[in-house]
Structure formats: structure tokens, C-alpha cells
Tab-separated table of C-alpha atoms in Angstrom:
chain	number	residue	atom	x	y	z
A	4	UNK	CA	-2.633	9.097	-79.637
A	5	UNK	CA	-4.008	8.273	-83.109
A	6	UNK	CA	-1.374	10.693	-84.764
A	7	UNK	CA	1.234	9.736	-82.795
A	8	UNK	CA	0.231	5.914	-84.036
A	9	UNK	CA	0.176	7.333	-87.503
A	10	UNK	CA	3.601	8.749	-87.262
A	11	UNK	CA	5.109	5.821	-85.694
A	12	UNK	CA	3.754	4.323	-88.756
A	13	UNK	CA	6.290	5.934	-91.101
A	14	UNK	CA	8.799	3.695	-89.478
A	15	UNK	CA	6.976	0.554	-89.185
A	16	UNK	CA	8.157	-2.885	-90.680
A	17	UNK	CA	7.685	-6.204	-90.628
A	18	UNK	CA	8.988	-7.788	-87.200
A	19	UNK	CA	7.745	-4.560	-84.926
A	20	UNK	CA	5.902	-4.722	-82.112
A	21	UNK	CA	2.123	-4.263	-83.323
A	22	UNK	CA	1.041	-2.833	-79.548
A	23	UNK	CA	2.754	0.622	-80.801
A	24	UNK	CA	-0.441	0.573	-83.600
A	25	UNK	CA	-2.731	-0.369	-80.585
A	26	UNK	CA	-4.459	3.604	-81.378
A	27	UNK	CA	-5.519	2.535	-85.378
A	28	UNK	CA	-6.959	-0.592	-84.238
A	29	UNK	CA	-9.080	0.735	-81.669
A	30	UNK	CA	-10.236	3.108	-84.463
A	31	UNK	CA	-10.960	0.538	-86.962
A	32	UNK	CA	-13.205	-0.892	-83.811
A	33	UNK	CA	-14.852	2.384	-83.406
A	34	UNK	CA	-14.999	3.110	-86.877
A	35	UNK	CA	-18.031	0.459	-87.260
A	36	UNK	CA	-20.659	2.759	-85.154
A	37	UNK	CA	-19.252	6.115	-85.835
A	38	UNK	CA	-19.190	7.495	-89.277
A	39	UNK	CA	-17.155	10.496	-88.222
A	40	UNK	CA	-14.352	8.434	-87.242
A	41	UNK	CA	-14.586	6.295	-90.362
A	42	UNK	CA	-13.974	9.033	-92.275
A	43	UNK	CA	-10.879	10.726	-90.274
A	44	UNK	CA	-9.647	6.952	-90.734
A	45	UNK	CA	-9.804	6.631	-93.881
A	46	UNK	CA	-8.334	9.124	-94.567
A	47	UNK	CA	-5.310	9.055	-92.292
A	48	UNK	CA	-4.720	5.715	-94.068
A	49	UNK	CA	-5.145	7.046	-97.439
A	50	UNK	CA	-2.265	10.099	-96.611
A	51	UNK	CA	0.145	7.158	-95.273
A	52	UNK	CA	-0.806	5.035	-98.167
A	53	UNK	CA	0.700	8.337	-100.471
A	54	UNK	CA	4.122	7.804	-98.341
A	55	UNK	CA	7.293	6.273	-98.236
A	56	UNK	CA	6.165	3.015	-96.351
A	57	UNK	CA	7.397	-0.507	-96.201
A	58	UNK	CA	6.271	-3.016	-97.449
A	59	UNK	CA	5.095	-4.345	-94.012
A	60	UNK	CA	3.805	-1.076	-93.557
A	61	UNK	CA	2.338	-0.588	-96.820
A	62	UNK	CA	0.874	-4.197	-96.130
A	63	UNK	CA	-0.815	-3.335	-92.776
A	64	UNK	CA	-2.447	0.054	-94.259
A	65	UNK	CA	-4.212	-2.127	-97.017
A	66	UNK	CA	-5.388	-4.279	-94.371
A	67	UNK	CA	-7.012	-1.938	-92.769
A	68	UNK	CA	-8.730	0.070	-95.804
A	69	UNK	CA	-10.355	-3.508	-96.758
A	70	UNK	CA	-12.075	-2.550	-93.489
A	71	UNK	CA	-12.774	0.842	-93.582
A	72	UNK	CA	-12.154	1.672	-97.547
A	73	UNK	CA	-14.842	3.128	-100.120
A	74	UNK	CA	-14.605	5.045	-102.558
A	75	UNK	CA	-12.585	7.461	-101.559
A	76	UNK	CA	-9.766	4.829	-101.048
A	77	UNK	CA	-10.258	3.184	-104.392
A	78	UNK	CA	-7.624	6.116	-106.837
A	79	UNK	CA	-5.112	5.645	-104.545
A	80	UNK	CA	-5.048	1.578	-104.188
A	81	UNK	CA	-5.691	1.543	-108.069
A	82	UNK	CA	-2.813	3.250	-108.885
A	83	UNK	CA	-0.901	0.679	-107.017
A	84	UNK	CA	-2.046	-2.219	-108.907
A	85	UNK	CA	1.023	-1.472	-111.727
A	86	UNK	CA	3.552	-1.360	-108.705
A	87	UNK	CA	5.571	-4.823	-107.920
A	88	UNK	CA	5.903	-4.657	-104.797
A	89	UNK	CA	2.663	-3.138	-103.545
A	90	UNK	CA	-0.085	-4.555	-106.119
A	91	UNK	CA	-0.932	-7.591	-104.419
A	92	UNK	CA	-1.632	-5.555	-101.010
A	93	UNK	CA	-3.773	-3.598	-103.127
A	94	UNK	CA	-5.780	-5.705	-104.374
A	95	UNK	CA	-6.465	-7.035	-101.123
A	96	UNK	CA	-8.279	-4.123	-100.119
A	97	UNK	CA	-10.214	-3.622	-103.264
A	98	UNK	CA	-11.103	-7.069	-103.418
A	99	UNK	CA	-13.065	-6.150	-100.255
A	100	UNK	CA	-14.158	-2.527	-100.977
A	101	UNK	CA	-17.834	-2.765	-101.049
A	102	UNK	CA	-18.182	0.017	-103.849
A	103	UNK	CA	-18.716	-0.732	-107.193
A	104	UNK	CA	-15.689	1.869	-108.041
A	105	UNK	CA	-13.245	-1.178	-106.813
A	106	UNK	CA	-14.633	-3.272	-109.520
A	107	UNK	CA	-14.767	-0.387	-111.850
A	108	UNK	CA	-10.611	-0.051	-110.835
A	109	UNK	CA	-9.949	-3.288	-111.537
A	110	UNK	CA	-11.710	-4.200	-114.937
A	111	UNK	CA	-9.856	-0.695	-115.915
A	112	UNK	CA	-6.645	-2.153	-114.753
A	113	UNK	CA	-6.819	-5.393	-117.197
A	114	UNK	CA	-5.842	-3.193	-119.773
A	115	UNK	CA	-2.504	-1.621	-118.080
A	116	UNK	CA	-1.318	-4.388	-115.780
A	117	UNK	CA	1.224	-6.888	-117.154
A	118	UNK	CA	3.095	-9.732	-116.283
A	119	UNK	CA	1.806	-11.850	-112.692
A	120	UNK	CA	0.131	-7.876	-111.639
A	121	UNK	CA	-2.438	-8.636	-114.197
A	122	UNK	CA	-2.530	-12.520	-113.749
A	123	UNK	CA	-3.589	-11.256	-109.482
A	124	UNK	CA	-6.056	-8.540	-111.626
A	125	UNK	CA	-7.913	-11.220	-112.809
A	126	UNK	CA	-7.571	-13.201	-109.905
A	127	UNK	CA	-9.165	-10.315	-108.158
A	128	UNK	CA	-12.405	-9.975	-110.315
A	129	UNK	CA	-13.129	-13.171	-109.819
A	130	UNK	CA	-12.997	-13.069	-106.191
A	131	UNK	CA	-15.309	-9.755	-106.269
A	132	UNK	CA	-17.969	-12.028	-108.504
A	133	UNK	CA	-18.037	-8.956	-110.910
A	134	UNK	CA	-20.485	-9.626	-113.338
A	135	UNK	CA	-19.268	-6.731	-115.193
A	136	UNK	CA	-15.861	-8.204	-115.757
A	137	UNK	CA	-17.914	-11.247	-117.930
A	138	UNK	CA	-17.072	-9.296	-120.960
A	139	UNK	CA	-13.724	-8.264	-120.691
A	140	UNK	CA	-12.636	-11.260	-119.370
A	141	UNK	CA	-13.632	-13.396	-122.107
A	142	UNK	CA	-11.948	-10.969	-124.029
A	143	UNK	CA	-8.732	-12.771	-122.636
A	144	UNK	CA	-9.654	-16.182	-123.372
A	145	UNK	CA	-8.309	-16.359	-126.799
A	146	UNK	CA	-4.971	-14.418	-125.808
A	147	UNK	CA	-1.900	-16.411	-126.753
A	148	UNK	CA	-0.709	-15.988	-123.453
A	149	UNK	CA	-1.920	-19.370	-121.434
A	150	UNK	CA	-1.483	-18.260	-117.531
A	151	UNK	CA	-3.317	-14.905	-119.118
A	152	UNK	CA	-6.414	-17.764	-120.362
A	153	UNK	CA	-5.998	-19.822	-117.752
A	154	UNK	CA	-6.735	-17.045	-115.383
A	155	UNK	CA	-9.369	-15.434	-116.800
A	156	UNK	CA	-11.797	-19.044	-117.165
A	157	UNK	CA	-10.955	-19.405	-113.704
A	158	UNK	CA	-11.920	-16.105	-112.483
A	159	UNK	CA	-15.508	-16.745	-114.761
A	160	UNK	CA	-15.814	-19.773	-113.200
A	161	UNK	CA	-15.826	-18.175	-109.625
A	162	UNK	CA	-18.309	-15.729	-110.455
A	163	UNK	CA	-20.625	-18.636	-111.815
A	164	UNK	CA	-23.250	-17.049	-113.104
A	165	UNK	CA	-25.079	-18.009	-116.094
A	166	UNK	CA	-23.732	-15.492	-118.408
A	167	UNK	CA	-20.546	-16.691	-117.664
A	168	UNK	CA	-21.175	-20.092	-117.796
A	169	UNK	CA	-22.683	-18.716	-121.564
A	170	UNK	CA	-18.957	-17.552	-122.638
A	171	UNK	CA	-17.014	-20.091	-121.656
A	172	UNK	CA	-19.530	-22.701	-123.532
A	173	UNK	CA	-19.132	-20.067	-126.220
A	174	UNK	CA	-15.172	-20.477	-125.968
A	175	UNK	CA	-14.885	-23.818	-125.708
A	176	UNK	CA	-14.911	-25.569	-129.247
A	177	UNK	CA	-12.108	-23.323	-130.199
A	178	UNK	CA	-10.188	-23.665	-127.273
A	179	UNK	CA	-6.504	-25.481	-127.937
A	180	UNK	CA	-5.176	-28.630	-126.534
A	181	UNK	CA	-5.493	-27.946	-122.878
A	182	UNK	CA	-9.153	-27.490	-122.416
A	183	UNK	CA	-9.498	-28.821	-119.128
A	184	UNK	CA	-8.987	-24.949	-117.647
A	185	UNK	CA	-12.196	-23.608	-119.434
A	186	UNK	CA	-14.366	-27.425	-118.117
A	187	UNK	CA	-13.120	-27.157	-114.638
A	188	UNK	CA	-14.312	-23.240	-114.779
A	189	UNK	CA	-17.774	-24.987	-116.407
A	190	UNK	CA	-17.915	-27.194	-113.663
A	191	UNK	CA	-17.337	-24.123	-111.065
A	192	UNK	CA	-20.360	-21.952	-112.533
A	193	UNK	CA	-22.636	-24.977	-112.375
A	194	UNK	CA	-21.811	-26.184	-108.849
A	195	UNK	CA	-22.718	-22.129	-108.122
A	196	UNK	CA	-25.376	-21.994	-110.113
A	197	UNK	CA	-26.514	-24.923	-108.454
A	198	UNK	CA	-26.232	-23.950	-104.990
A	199	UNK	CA	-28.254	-20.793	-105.834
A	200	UNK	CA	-30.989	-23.345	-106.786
A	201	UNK	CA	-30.807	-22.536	-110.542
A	202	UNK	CA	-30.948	-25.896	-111.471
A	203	UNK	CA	-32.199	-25.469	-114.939
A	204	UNK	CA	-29.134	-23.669	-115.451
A	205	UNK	CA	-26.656	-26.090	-113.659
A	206	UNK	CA	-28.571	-29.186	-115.551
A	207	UNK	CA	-27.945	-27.644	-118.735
A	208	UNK	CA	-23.824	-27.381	-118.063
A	209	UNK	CA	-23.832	-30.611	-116.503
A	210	UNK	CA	-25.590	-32.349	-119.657
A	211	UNK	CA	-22.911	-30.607	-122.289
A	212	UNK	CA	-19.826	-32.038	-120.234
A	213	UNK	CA	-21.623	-35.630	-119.915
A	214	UNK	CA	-21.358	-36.092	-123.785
A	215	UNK	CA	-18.813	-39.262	-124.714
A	216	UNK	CA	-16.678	-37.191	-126.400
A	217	UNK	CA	-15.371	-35.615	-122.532
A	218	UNK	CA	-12.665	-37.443	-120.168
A	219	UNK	CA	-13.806	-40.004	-118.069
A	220	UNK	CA	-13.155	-37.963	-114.977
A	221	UNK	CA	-15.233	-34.855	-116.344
A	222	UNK	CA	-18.434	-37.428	-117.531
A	223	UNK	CA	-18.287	-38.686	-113.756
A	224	UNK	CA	-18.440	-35.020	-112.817
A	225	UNK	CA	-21.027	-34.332	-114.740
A	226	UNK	CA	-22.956	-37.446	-113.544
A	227	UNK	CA	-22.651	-36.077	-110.019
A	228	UNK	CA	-23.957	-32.604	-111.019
A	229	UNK	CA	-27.103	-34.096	-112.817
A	230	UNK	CA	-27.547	-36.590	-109.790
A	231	UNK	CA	-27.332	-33.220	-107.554
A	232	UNK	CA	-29.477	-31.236	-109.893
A	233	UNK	CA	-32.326	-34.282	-109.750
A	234	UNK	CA	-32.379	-34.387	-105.811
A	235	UNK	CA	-32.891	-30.913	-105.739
A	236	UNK	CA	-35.375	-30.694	-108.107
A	237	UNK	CA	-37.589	-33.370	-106.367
């Protein structure tokens, strides 16, 4: 039944009845307690991923490997992240590969993606938190390219930890006109920082966007944060 599922696959596409897949989802479902079947999964999904699927197929196969991927999964998906039509899909899944050779993939993949593929690279380390993509993305903050910029303060902010609060502060006086990208990526690592009951941390980011000098709407931000940062500490 599973290989027949697989085969039926092949000719899947957006608009088909899903009930003819019925055999991979009961595997995904099985695949939580069993090991064994994990494995035969994975793999099955990672020999249809290497074929001539649709997109909808193509999308459906990623879905499942942010289920049942590791390692194993992570060459193939990476060397989709290049590919148009099928990057997005695969960063889904290694957005939610819990191996640290999905992160690995992607920081690897800043370098060779172009275009909106690397803008959803980016996009993607920041949804992973990876602390090791602190350094290469602040690599990107000076690029001349502003969605490029834009991107990678954002993806800092959403990991929000204190080293990456560090490089953006770091950034910041030499950052052009439009600033606001790198303060509203400030104000994300403090808000996280915060909720992870750093406050010392979160204080300190709040204080350097309070100055006079900031918009209105960022002091009033700021305010907030150190009101937030004093209740907690009491």
C-alpha cells in the first residue's frame, strides 16, 4: 500500500484527491513510535524528493520531511534552496529539521543563494533562532542591497539573543537613512530577551533607544520595555 501511495505520488498535483496518499500519512502517524518506519519513510520521501514531481507534489513531500526529516534529508532539501520553484518548500522542512546540519545548510547557502531565494535564506535562520548565523548575518548588514539588510536585522532580531542584540547596536551608528529596520530588530531581541527573564540585558537595549535623539514612537517603546523590565524585576 505504501509503494503503491508512493507511486501514485509521481503523478500527484495540486487539486487531487489527498485520500489516494491516505498510506504516507498513516506512516508519518506511525513513524512517531517506530524508528524502523521512520527511517523506510524518510527515505521513500527523500527518493521522490530526487524525482520529477510537481510542485504540489514536491510541496507535500517537504511537508512531510519537516516531520520525519534529519539529517539524512538535509543534502537533498539543501540543494533545492538555489531552485525557484522548489526553495521555499525547502526551506520549510529545514526550518523544522531538528539537526543542527539544517542550520549548518542554510548559513552555507547565504553565500550561493541570490535574488528573493536568499532574502527566504535569511528569513529561514531567523526562524531556526540559529545563533550560529549571528556572524554571518551581520556580515549582510552593510551590503548595499537594502531587502538583503533589511532581512538579515530582522532575522537577528528573531533570534534575540544578546549577542545579537550586541551586533546590531554595533551596526547601528553607521547604518543609512532608514534605520528604523535595525531599532525594530533592537526592540525584537529585547522583548525576547525579556521574556527569557534577562532583564539586565533587555534594560540595557531599552535604555539606548530611550535617548532624545530616537523617534517619538521608538522613546515610547522603549518606555514600555523599561516599565516591563521594572515590574519584572520587583
Amino acid at each position: 500500500m505504501l509503494a503503491d501511495a508512493f507511486e501514485t505520488l509521481k503523478k500527484f498535483d495540486w487539486g487531487t484527491d489527498l485520500s489516494v496518499l491516505a498510506p504516507i500519512e498513516d506512516a508519518v502517524i506511525a513513524a512517531h513510535g517506530d524508528s524502523g518506519v521512520s527511517q523506510d519513510l524518510e527515505n521513500r520521501l527523500i527518493a521522490a524528493l530526487k524525482g520529477n514531481l510537481s510542485r504540489g507534489a514536491h510541496g507535500y513531500v517537504c511537508r512531510k520531511l519537516a516531520i520525519v526529516g534529519t539529517a539524512v534529508a538535509v543534502p537533498t532539501l539543501a540543494g533545492q534552496l538555489g531552485d525557484k520553484d522548489h526553495s521555499h518548500m525547502a526551506r520549510y522542512a529545514l526550518e523544522r529539521i531538528n539537526a543542527p546540519e539544517a542550520g549548518a545548510a542554510l548559513r552555507d547557502a547565504l553565500g550561493t543563494a541570490n535574488g528573493t531565494q536568499k532574502l527566504g535564506v535569511i528569513g529561514s535562520l531567523g526562524s531556526r533562532r540559529d545563533s550560529a548565523a549571528i556572524t554571518p548575518l551581520s556580515k549582510l548588514l552593510p551590503t548595499d542591497d537594502p531587502a538583503v539588510a533589511r532581512s538579515a536585522a530582522l532575522a537577528m532580531g528573531a533570534i534575540g539573543t544578546a549577542e545579537a542584540a550586541s551586533a546590531l547596536q554595533s551596526f547601528l551608528p553607521g547604518a543609512n537613512d532608514d534605520r528604523q529596520y535595525v531599532i525594530d530588530a533592537l526592540l525584537s531581541c529585547a522583548e525576547m530577551l525579556l521574556a527569557s527573564d534577562k532583564q539586565v540585558e533587555a534594560t540595557a537595549i531599552y535604555k539606548s533607544l530611550s535617548a532624545e535623539q530616537q523617534p517619538r514612537l521608538v522613546r515610547l517603546a522603549a518606555t514600555r520595555g523599561l516599565l516591563a523590565c521594572a515590574r519584572k524585576q520587583s
